[in-house]
Amino acid sequence: MTDSDDKPTLLAGFLQAGFPSPGEDLEGSPLDTNALLVRNPAATFFMRVSGQSMRDAGIYEGDIVVIDKSLVAKNGDTVVAIINGDYTLKKLLTSKGRAPKLAPANADFEALEMSGNDEMTIWGVVTFVIRSVH
């Protein structure tokens, strides 16, 4: 469903994931996916995920993550970090007086604890995950 601007249509109401609900008479409006996914265009980037370390957070290999570099990462945020020049996707864990830790969401992987020799930069905060179901 598209309108004259060739944008997808956002149908009014909510789609039930439980018991079915009547779908007739749904009205729609154009949906600008950039407006939905991008808060700060100059600081927003998309990256494709490789690996399984975040699967228990619902982020799978092949997914695309939307990253906002303008956000300040907080404890518990899913972030893209650069460690010694390599990019990684993990959950940021912080506690007062301790070095930050980057935790996977998969018990098969270990958390990354920063030592004095490690260079770590939080590159951006993940705001959305895009996944194909086909």
Short mmCIF file of N, CA, C and O in Angstrom, two decimals:
data_model
loop_
_atom_site.label_atom_id
_atom_site.label_comp_id
_atom_site.label_asym_id
_atom_site.label_seq_id
_atom_site.Cartn_x
_atom_site.Cartn_y
_atom_site.Cartn_z
N MET A 1 0.85 -1.18 0.00
CA MET A 1 0.00 0.00 0.00
C MET A 1 0.88 1.23 0.00
O MET A 1 1.67 1.43 0.91
N THR A 2 0.76 2.06 -1.00
CA THR A 2 1.52 3.29 -1.05
C THR A 2 0.62 4.42 -1.47
O THR A 2 -0.42 4.22 -2.08
N ASP A 3 1.02 5.64 -1.14
CA ASP A 3 0.27 6.79 -1.60
C ASP A 3 1.00 7.39 -2.78
O ASP A 3 1.94 6.82 -3.30
N SER A 4 0.58 8.58 -3.18
CA SER A 4 1.18 9.20 -4.37
C SER A 4 2.64 9.56 -4.16
O SER A 4 3.37 9.77 -5.12
N ASP A 5 3.11 9.65 -2.93
CA ASP A 5 4.52 9.96 -2.66
C ASP A 5 5.37 8.70 -2.64
O ASP A 5 6.55 8.76 -2.30
N ASP A 6 4.80 7.55 -2.94
CA ASP A 6 5.51 6.28 -2.91
C ASP A 6 6.12 5.96 -1.56
O ASP A 6 7.21 5.40 -1.46
N LYS A 7 5.44 6.36 -0.50
CA LYS A 7 5.85 5.99 0.85
C LYS A 7 4.94 4.88 1.33
O LYS A 7 3.76 4.84 0.98
N PRO A 8 5.45 3.97 2.15
CA PRO A 8 4.58 2.94 2.72
C PRO A 8 3.46 3.59 3.52
O PRO A 8 3.57 4.74 3.95
N THR A 9 2.40 2.84 3.75
CA THR A 9 1.25 3.35 4.50
C THR A 9 1.23 2.76 5.90
O THR A 9 1.35 1.55 6.06
N LEU A 10 1.08 3.62 6.90
CA LEU A 10 0.91 3.19 8.27
C LEU A 10 -0.59 3.13 8.53
O LEU A 10 -1.28 4.15 8.46
N LEU A 11 -1.09 1.93 8.79
CA LEU A 11 -2.52 1.78 9.06
C LEU A 11 -2.82 2.19 10.49
O LEU A 11 -2.03 1.93 11.40
N ALA A 12 -3.96 2.82 10.69
CA ALA A 12 -4.37 3.29 12.01
C ALA A 12 -4.66 2.09 12.90
O ALA A 12 -5.03 1.02 12.44
N GLY A 13 -4.52 2.26 14.19
CA GLY A 13 -4.80 1.19 15.14
C GLY A 13 -3.59 0.31 15.37
O GLY A 13 -2.49 0.60 14.92
N PHE A 14 -3.84 -0.77 16.07
CA PHE A 14 -2.77 -1.70 16.41
C PHE A 14 -3.10 -3.06 15.85
O PHE A 14 -4.26 -3.46 15.78
N LEU A 15 -2.10 -3.80 15.47
CA LEU A 15 -2.25 -5.15 14.95
C LEU A 15 -2.18 -6.11 16.12
O LEU A 15 -1.18 -6.16 16.85
N GLN A 16 -3.23 -6.87 16.36
CA GLN A 16 -3.29 -7.80 17.47
C GLN A 16 -2.35 -8.98 17.22
O GLN A 16 -2.37 -9.58 16.16
N ALA A 17 -1.52 -9.28 18.19
CA ALA A 17 -0.65 -10.44 18.10
C ALA A 17 -1.25 -11.60 18.90
O ALA A 17 -0.66 -12.66 19.00
N GLY A 18 -2.40 -11.39 19.46
CA GLY A 18 -3.11 -12.43 20.21
C GLY A 18 -4.33 -12.87 19.44
O GLY A 18 -4.24 -13.43 18.36
N PHE A 19 -5.52 -12.54 19.96
CA PHE A 19 -6.76 -12.90 19.29
C PHE A 19 -7.01 -11.96 18.12
O PHE A 19 -6.72 -10.76 18.20
N PRO A 20 -7.52 -12.46 17.01
CA PRO A 20 -7.79 -11.61 15.83
C PRO A 20 -8.79 -10.51 16.15
O PRO A 20 -9.64 -10.64 17.03
N SER A 21 -8.68 -9.40 15.41
CA SER A 21 -9.63 -8.31 15.53
C SER A 21 -10.07 -7.91 14.13
O SER A 21 -9.35 -8.16 13.17
N PRO A 22 -11.24 -7.29 13.99
CA PRO A 22 -11.70 -6.89 12.66
C PRO A 22 -10.73 -5.93 12.00
O PRO A 22 -10.19 -5.04 12.66
N GLY A 23 -10.49 -6.12 10.71
CA GLY A 23 -9.53 -5.28 10.01
C GLY A 23 -10.15 -4.36 8.99
O GLY A 23 -9.47 -3.51 8.44
N GLU A 24 -11.45 -4.49 8.73
CA GLU A 24 -12.06 -3.61 7.73
C GLU A 24 -12.13 -2.20 8.27
O GLU A 24 -12.07 -1.96 9.46
N ASP A 25 -12.24 -1.29 7.37
CA ASP A 25 -12.34 0.14 7.69
C ASP A 25 -11.06 0.71 8.32
O ASP A 25 -11.11 1.72 9.01
N LEU A 26 -9.92 0.06 8.10
CA LEU A 26 -8.67 0.63 8.60
C LEU A 26 -8.28 1.79 7.69
O LEU A 26 -8.28 1.67 6.48
N GLU A 27 -7.98 2.91 8.29
CA GLU A 27 -7.52 4.05 7.53
C GLU A 27 -6.02 4.15 7.69
O GLU A 27 -5.46 3.76 8.71
N GLY A 28 -5.36 4.69 6.68
CA GLY A 28 -3.92 4.78 6.73
C GLY A 28 -3.42 6.16 6.41
O GLY A 28 -4.15 7.02 5.94
N SER A 29 -2.15 6.37 6.72
CA SER A 29 -1.48 7.62 6.38
C SER A 29 -0.07 7.25 5.92
O SER A 29 0.46 6.21 6.29
N PRO A 30 0.55 8.11 5.11
CA PRO A 30 1.90 7.81 4.65
C PRO A 30 2.86 7.64 5.83
O PRO A 30 2.75 8.35 6.83
N LEU A 31 3.75 6.70 5.69
CA LEU A 31 4.74 6.44 6.73
C LEU A 31 6.12 6.77 6.18
O LEU A 31 6.57 6.17 5.20
N ASP A 32 6.78 7.71 6.79
CA ASP A 32 8.14 8.06 6.42
C ASP A 32 9.07 7.27 7.35
O ASP A 32 9.20 7.60 8.53
N THR A 33 9.67 6.21 6.83
CA THR A 33 10.52 5.37 7.68
C THR A 33 11.71 6.13 8.24
O THR A 33 12.17 5.83 9.34
N ASN A 34 12.21 7.11 7.51
CA ASN A 34 13.31 7.92 8.06
C ASN A 34 12.83 8.70 9.29
O ASN A 34 13.55 8.78 10.28
N ALA A 35 11.63 9.24 9.22
CA ALA A 35 11.10 9.98 10.38
C ALA A 35 10.89 9.05 11.56
O ALA A 35 11.05 9.45 12.71
N LEU A 36 10.54 7.79 11.28
CA LEU A 36 10.31 6.82 12.35
C LEU A 36 11.63 6.36 12.98
O LEU A 36 11.73 6.25 14.20
N LEU A 37 12.63 6.10 12.16
CA LEU A 37 13.87 5.47 12.64
C LEU A 37 15.01 6.44 12.94
O LEU A 37 15.93 6.08 13.66
N VAL A 38 14.97 7.63 12.37
CA VAL A 38 16.12 8.54 12.44
C VAL A 38 15.73 9.81 13.18
O VAL A 38 14.90 10.59 12.71
N ARG A 39 16.34 10.01 14.34
CA ARG A 39 16.07 11.23 15.12
C ARG A 39 17.04 12.35 14.73
O ARG A 39 16.68 13.52 14.74
N ASN A 40 18.28 11.98 14.45
CA ASN A 40 19.31 12.96 14.11
C ASN A 40 20.04 12.46 12.87
O ASN A 40 21.00 11.69 12.99
N PRO A 41 19.61 12.86 11.67
CA PRO A 41 20.17 12.32 10.43
C PRO A 41 21.69 12.40 10.33
O PRO A 41 22.33 11.47 9.87
N ALA A 42 22.28 13.51 10.77
CA ALA A 42 23.73 13.66 10.64
C ALA A 42 24.50 12.70 11.53
O ALA A 42 25.69 12.45 11.29
N ALA A 43 23.84 12.16 12.56
CA ALA A 43 24.53 11.28 13.51
C ALA A 43 23.99 9.86 13.48
O ALA A 43 24.29 9.07 14.37
N THR A 44 23.19 9.51 12.48
CA THR A 44 22.57 8.19 12.43
C THR A 44 23.20 7.34 11.34
O THR A 44 23.39 7.79 10.22
N PHE A 45 23.47 6.10 11.71
CA PHE A 45 24.11 5.15 10.80
C PHE A 45 23.41 3.81 10.92
O PHE A 45 22.81 3.49 11.95
N PHE A 46 23.49 3.02 9.87
CA PHE A 46 22.93 1.67 9.83
C PHE A 46 24.08 0.70 9.64
O PHE A 46 24.96 0.94 8.81
N MET A 47 24.08 -0.40 10.39
CA MET A 47 25.12 -1.43 10.23
C MET A 47 24.44 -2.80 10.27
O MET A 47 23.50 -3.01 11.02
N ARG A 48 24.96 -3.72 9.46
CA ARG A 48 24.46 -5.09 9.45
C ARG A 48 25.22 -5.89 10.51
O ARG A 48 26.43 -5.79 10.63
N VAL A 49 24.49 -6.72 11.26
CA VAL A 49 25.05 -7.50 12.36
C VAL A 49 25.66 -8.79 11.83
O VAL A 49 25.08 -9.47 10.99
N SER A 50 26.81 -9.12 12.37
CA SER A 50 27.46 -10.40 12.09
C SER A 50 27.73 -11.07 13.43
O SER A 50 28.24 -10.43 14.35
N GLY A 51 27.38 -12.32 13.56
CA GLY A 51 27.64 -13.05 14.80
C GLY A 51 26.39 -13.23 15.64
O GLY A 51 25.32 -12.70 15.34
N GLN A 52 26.55 -13.98 16.72
CA GLN A 52 25.42 -14.39 17.57
C GLN A 52 25.49 -13.88 19.00
O GLN A 52 24.70 -14.30 19.84
N SER A 53 26.40 -12.97 19.30
CA SER A 53 26.60 -12.58 20.71
C SER A 53 25.43 -11.80 21.30
O SER A 53 25.32 -11.69 22.52
N MET A 54 24.50 -11.30 20.48
CA MET A 54 23.38 -10.52 21.02
C MET A 54 22.03 -11.18 20.77
O MET A 54 20.98 -10.57 20.91
N ARG A 55 22.03 -12.46 20.46
CA ARG A 55 20.78 -13.15 20.07
C ARG A 55 19.73 -13.16 21.18
O ARG A 55 18.54 -13.09 20.90
N ASP A 56 20.14 -13.25 22.44
CA ASP A 56 19.17 -13.28 23.53
C ASP A 56 18.56 -11.90 23.80
O ASP A 56 17.62 -11.79 24.59
N ALA A 57 19.09 -10.89 23.14
CA ALA A 57 18.49 -9.55 23.18
C ALA A 57 17.62 -9.33 21.94
O ALA A 57 17.12 -8.23 21.71
N GLY A 58 17.46 -10.39 21.14
CA GLY A 58 16.63 -10.28 19.94
C GLY A 58 17.34 -9.65 18.77
O GLY A 58 16.70 -9.14 17.85
N ILE A 59 18.67 -9.65 18.78
CA ILE A 59 19.46 -9.11 17.68
C ILE A 59 20.23 -10.27 17.08
O ILE A 59 21.06 -10.88 17.75
N TYR A 60 19.93 -10.56 15.80
CA TYR A 60 20.46 -11.76 15.15
C TYR A 60 21.36 -11.41 13.97
O TYR A 60 21.30 -10.29 13.43
N GLU A 61 22.18 -12.38 13.59
CA GLU A 61 23.03 -12.23 12.41
C GLU A 61 22.18 -11.83 11.21
O GLU A 61 21.12 -12.39 10.98
N GLY A 62 22.64 -10.82 10.48
CA GLY A 62 21.92 -10.33 9.31
C GLY A 62 20.98 -9.18 9.59
O GLY A 62 20.55 -8.48 8.67
N ASP A 63 20.62 -8.96 10.88
CA ASP A 63 19.79 -7.81 11.23
C ASP A 63 20.55 -6.52 10.92
O ASP A 63 21.78 -6.51 10.84
N ILE A 64 19.79 -5.46 10.76
CA ILE A 64 20.39 -4.14 10.60
C ILE A 64 20.07 -3.34 11.86
O ILE A 64 18.91 -3.29 12.27
N VAL A 65 21.09 -2.77 12.47
CA VAL A 65 20.86 -1.93 13.64
C VAL A 65 20.97 -0.46 13.23
O VAL A 65 21.77 -0.10 12.37
N VAL A 66 20.12 0.35 13.85
CA VAL A 66 20.15 1.79 13.64
C VAL A 66 20.91 2.37 14.83
O VAL A 66 20.57 2.09 15.99
N ILE A 67 21.94 3.13 14.55
CA ILE A 67 22.84 3.64 15.59
C ILE A 67 22.81 5.16 15.57
O ILE A 67 22.98 5.78 14.52
N ASP A 68 22.59 5.75 16.74
CA ASP A 68 22.60 7.20 16.88
C ASP A 68 23.85 7.60 17.66
O ASP A 68 23.97 7.28 18.85
N LYS A 69 24.76 8.27 16.97
CA LYS A 69 26.01 8.69 17.61
C LYS A 69 25.84 9.93 18.49
O LYS A 69 26.74 10.27 19.25
N SER A 70 24.69 10.60 18.40
CA SER A 70 24.50 11.81 19.19
C SER A 70 24.02 11.52 20.61
O SER A 70 24.03 12.39 21.46
N LEU A 71 23.60 10.28 20.87
CA LEU A 71 23.11 9.92 22.20
C LEU A 71 24.26 9.59 23.14
O LEU A 71 25.27 9.01 22.72
N VAL A 72 24.11 9.94 24.39
CA VAL A 72 25.07 9.56 25.41
C VAL A 72 24.65 8.20 25.95
O VAL A 72 23.52 8.03 26.42
N ALA A 73 25.55 7.23 25.87
CA ALA A 73 25.23 5.88 26.32
C ALA A 73 25.07 5.84 27.83
O ALA A 73 25.84 6.45 28.57
N LYS A 74 24.04 5.09 28.25
CA LYS A 74 23.77 4.91 29.67
C LYS A 74 23.91 3.43 30.02
O LYS A 74 23.87 2.57 29.13
N ASN A 75 24.04 3.15 31.28
CA ASN A 75 24.11 1.78 31.76
C ASN A 75 22.93 0.98 31.21
O ASN A 75 21.79 1.40 31.31
N GLY A 76 23.22 -0.15 30.60
CA GLY A 76 22.18 -1.02 30.07
C GLY A 76 21.86 -0.80 28.60
O GLY A 76 21.16 -1.61 28.00
N ASP A 77 22.35 0.28 28.00
CA ASP A 77 22.10 0.53 26.58
C ASP A 77 22.85 -0.48 25.73
O ASP A 77 23.95 -0.92 26.07
N THR A 78 22.27 -0.83 24.59
CA THR A 78 22.98 -1.62 23.58
C THR A 78 23.76 -0.61 22.76
O THR A 78 23.20 0.37 22.26
N VAL A 79 25.06 -0.86 22.65
CA VAL A 79 25.94 0.12 22.01
C VAL A 79 26.82 -0.54 20.95
O VAL A 79 27.04 -1.75 20.96
N VAL A 80 27.32 0.31 20.08
CA VAL A 80 28.41 -0.08 19.20
C VAL A 80 29.65 0.55 19.82
O VAL A 80 29.70 1.76 20.05
N ALA A 81 30.62 -0.29 20.14
CA ALA A 81 31.86 0.19 20.75
C ALA A 81 33.03 -0.16 19.84
O ALA A 81 32.97 -1.12 19.06
N ILE A 82 34.07 0.62 19.96
CA ILE A 82 35.31 0.32 19.25
C ILE A 82 36.33 -0.04 20.32
O ILE A 82 36.62 0.76 21.22
N ILE A 83 36.83 -1.27 20.24
CA ILE A 83 37.83 -1.74 21.19
C ILE A 83 39.10 -2.04 20.41
O ILE A 83 39.10 -2.92 19.53
N ASN A 84 40.15 -1.31 20.73
CA ASN A 84 41.43 -1.50 20.07
C ASN A 84 41.28 -1.53 18.55
O ASN A 84 41.89 -2.33 17.85
N GLY A 85 40.40 -0.66 18.03
CA GLY A 85 40.22 -0.52 16.59
C GLY A 85 39.16 -1.41 15.97
O GLY A 85 38.87 -1.29 14.78
N ASP A 86 38.57 -2.34 16.73
CA ASP A 86 37.55 -3.25 16.20
C ASP A 86 36.17 -2.87 16.73
O ASP A 86 36.00 -2.59 17.92
N TYR A 87 35.17 -2.92 15.85
CA TYR A 87 33.79 -2.62 16.23
C TYR A 87 33.15 -3.85 16.85
O TYR A 87 33.38 -4.98 16.42
N THR A 88 32.30 -3.62 17.87
CA THR A 88 31.53 -4.70 18.48
C THR A 88 30.19 -4.16 18.95
O THR A 88 30.06 -2.96 19.25
N LEU A 89 29.21 -5.04 19.00
CA LEU A 89 27.87 -4.72 19.45
C LEU A 89 27.63 -5.43 20.78
O LEU A 89 27.67 -6.66 20.84
N LYS A 90 27.41 -4.68 21.84
CA LYS A 90 27.24 -5.26 23.18
C LYS A 90 26.37 -4.36 24.03
O LYS A 90 26.07 -3.23 23.67
N LYS A 91 26.04 -4.85 25.21
CA LYS A 91 25.30 -4.07 26.20
C LYS A 91 26.33 -3.42 27.13
O LYS A 91 27.25 -4.07 27.62
N LEU A 92 26.19 -2.12 27.34
CA LEU A 92 27.10 -1.36 28.20
C LEU A 92 26.68 -1.52 29.65
O LEU A 92 25.53 -1.26 30.00
N LEU A 93 27.62 -1.96 30.48
CA LEU A 93 27.38 -2.08 31.92
C LEU A 93 28.38 -1.19 32.64
O LEU A 93 29.59 -1.33 32.45
N THR A 94 27.86 -0.30 33.45
CA THR A 94 28.74 0.61 34.20
C THR A 94 28.40 0.54 35.68
O THR A 94 27.25 0.28 36.05
N SER A 95 29.39 0.74 36.49
CA SER A 95 29.17 0.89 37.93
C SER A 95 30.24 1.83 38.46
O SER A 95 31.37 1.86 37.96
N LYS A 96 29.86 2.60 39.44
CA LYS A 96 30.74 3.63 39.98
C LYS A 96 32.08 3.05 40.43
O LYS A 96 32.13 2.04 41.11
N GLY A 97 33.14 3.71 40.00
CA GLY A 97 34.47 3.32 40.45
C GLY A 97 35.06 2.13 39.71
O GLY A 97 36.14 1.67 40.05
N ARG A 98 34.36 1.59 38.72
CA ARG A 98 34.86 0.44 37.97
C ARG A 98 34.89 0.77 36.49
O ARG A 98 34.12 1.59 36.01
N ALA A 99 35.76 0.10 35.78
CA ALA A 99 35.84 0.28 34.33
C ALA A 99 34.56 -0.27 33.70
O ALA A 99 33.99 -1.24 34.21
N PRO A 100 34.10 0.34 32.62
CA PRO A 100 32.90 -0.18 31.97
C PRO A 100 33.12 -1.59 31.44
O PRO A 100 34.25 -1.99 31.14
N LYS A 101 32.03 -2.32 31.35
CA LYS A 101 32.06 -3.69 30.84
C LYS A 101 31.10 -3.75 29.66
O LYS A 101 30.06 -3.10 29.65
N LEU A 102 31.47 -4.52 28.65
CA LEU A 102 30.61 -4.75 27.50
C LEU A 102 30.13 -6.18 27.56
O LEU A 102 30.92 -7.12 27.47
N ALA A 103 28.82 -6.36 27.73
CA ALA A 103 28.26 -7.69 27.96
C ALA A 103 27.50 -8.19 26.74
O ALA A 103 26.71 -7.47 26.14
N PRO A 104 27.73 -9.46 26.39
CA PRO A 104 26.94 -10.07 25.32
C PRO A 104 25.57 -10.46 25.85
O PRO A 104 25.34 -10.45 27.06
N ALA A 105 24.68 -10.81 24.94
CA ALA A 105 23.37 -11.34 25.32
C ALA A 105 23.29 -12.76 24.79
O ALA A 105 22.43 -13.12 24.02
N ASN A 106 24.28 -13.55 25.21
CA ASN A 106 24.40 -14.95 24.80
C ASN A 106 25.39 -15.59 25.76
O ASN A 106 26.55 -15.16 25.84
N ALA A 107 24.96 -16.60 26.49
CA ALA A 107 25.81 -17.23 27.51
C ALA A 107 27.04 -17.91 26.93
O ALA A 107 27.98 -18.22 27.66
N ASP A 108 27.08 -18.12 25.61
CA ASP A 108 28.26 -18.73 24.98
C ASP A 108 29.42 -17.76 24.84
O ASP A 108 30.51 -18.15 24.45
N PHE A 109 29.20 -16.49 25.15
CA PHE A 109 30.22 -15.45 25.01
C PHE A 109 30.50 -14.83 26.38
O PHE A 109 29.62 -14.78 27.23
N GLU A 110 31.71 -14.35 26.56
CA GLU A 110 32.09 -13.70 27.81
C GLU A 110 32.02 -12.18 27.68
O GLU A 110 32.23 -11.64 26.59
N ALA A 111 31.78 -11.52 28.80
CA ALA A 111 31.78 -10.07 28.82
C ALA A 111 33.20 -9.57 28.56
O ALA A 111 34.18 -10.25 28.88
N LEU A 112 33.28 -8.39 27.99
CA LEU A 112 34.57 -7.76 27.74
C LEU A 112 34.81 -6.72 28.82
O LEU A 112 34.07 -5.75 28.92
N GLU A 113 35.81 -6.97 29.64
CA GLU A 113 36.16 -6.02 30.68
C GLU A 113 37.40 -5.27 30.22
O GLU A 113 38.37 -5.87 29.78
N MET A 114 37.34 -3.96 30.33
CA MET A 114 38.44 -3.14 29.83
C MET A 114 39.59 -3.13 30.83
O MET A 114 39.38 -2.99 32.02
N SER A 115 40.78 -3.33 30.32
CA SER A 115 41.98 -3.22 31.15
C SER A 115 42.67 -1.91 30.80
O SER A 115 42.28 -1.22 29.86
N GLY A 116 43.71 -1.60 31.53
CA GLY A 116 44.45 -0.36 31.29
C GLY A 116 45.08 -0.30 29.91
O GLY A 116 45.37 0.78 29.42
N ASN A 117 45.29 -1.44 29.28
CA ASN A 117 45.91 -1.46 27.96
C ASN A 117 44.90 -1.35 26.82
O ASN A 117 45.28 -1.18 25.67
N ASP A 118 43.62 -1.47 27.14
CA ASP A 118 42.59 -1.44 26.10
C ASP A 118 42.15 -0.02 25.80
O ASP A 118 42.03 0.81 26.70
N GLU A 119 41.90 0.23 24.52
CA GLU A 119 41.31 1.49 24.10
C GLU A 119 39.87 1.22 23.73
O GLU A 119 39.60 0.42 22.84
N MET A 120 38.94 1.86 24.43
CA MET A 120 37.53 1.67 24.12
C MET A 120 36.84 3.00 23.91
O MET A 120 37.04 3.94 24.68
N THR A 121 36.03 3.06 22.86
CA THR A 121 35.22 4.23 22.57
C THR A 121 33.80 3.74 22.32
O THR A 121 33.60 2.80 21.56
N ILE A 122 32.83 4.38 22.95
CA ILE A 122 31.44 4.09 22.63
C ILE A 122 31.13 4.92 21.38
O ILE A 122 31.14 6.14 21.41
N TRP A 123 30.91 4.22 20.27
CA TRP A 123 30.72 4.86 18.98
C TRP A 123 29.30 5.36 18.81
O TRP A 123 29.07 6.38 18.17
N GLY A 124 28.33 4.64 19.36
CA GLY A 124 26.93 5.06 19.23
C GLY A 124 26.00 4.14 19.99
O GLY A 124 26.40 3.06 20.45
N VAL A 125 24.76 4.56 20.12
CA VAL A 125 23.73 3.82 20.84
C VAL A 125 22.74 3.25 19.83
O VAL A 125 22.27 3.96 18.94
N VAL A 126 22.43 1.97 19.97
CA VAL A 126 21.46 1.33 19.09
C VAL A 126 20.06 1.77 19.49
O VAL A 126 19.69 1.69 20.66
N THR A 127 19.28 2.23 18.50
CA THR A 127 17.93 2.72 18.76
C THR A 127 16.86 1.82 18.16
O THR A 127 15.73 1.79 18.66
N PHE A 128 17.17 1.10 17.08
CA PHE A 128 16.21 0.20 16.43
C PHE A 128 16.95 -0.98 15.83
O PHE A 128 18.15 -0.88 15.52
N VAL A 129 16.21 -2.07 15.64
CA VAL A 129 16.72 -3.25 14.93
C VAL A 129 15.75 -3.53 13.79
O VAL A 129 14.54 -3.55 14.00
N ILE A 130 16.29 -3.75 12.60
CA ILE A 130 15.49 -4.05 11.42
C ILE A 130 15.81 -5.49 11.02
O ILE A 130 16.98 -5.84 10.87
N ARG A 131 14.75 -6.28 10.83
CA ARG A 131 14.96 -7.70 10.49
C ARG A 131 13.99 -8.11 9.40
O ARG A 131 12.81 -7.79 9.45
N SER A 132 14.50 -8.87 8.46
CA SER A 132 13.62 -9.47 7.45
C SER A 132 13.09 -10.79 8.00
O SER A 132 13.83 -11.54 8.65
N VAL A 133 11.84 -11.09 7.77
CA VAL A 133 11.27 -12.34 8.23
C VAL A 133 11.23 -13.37 7.11
O VAL A 133 10.69 -14.46 7.28
N HIS A 134 11.79 -13.05 5.98
CA HIS A 134 11.87 -13.99 4.85
C HIS A 134 13.30 -14.24 4.44
O HIS A 134 14.15 -13.46 4.53
#
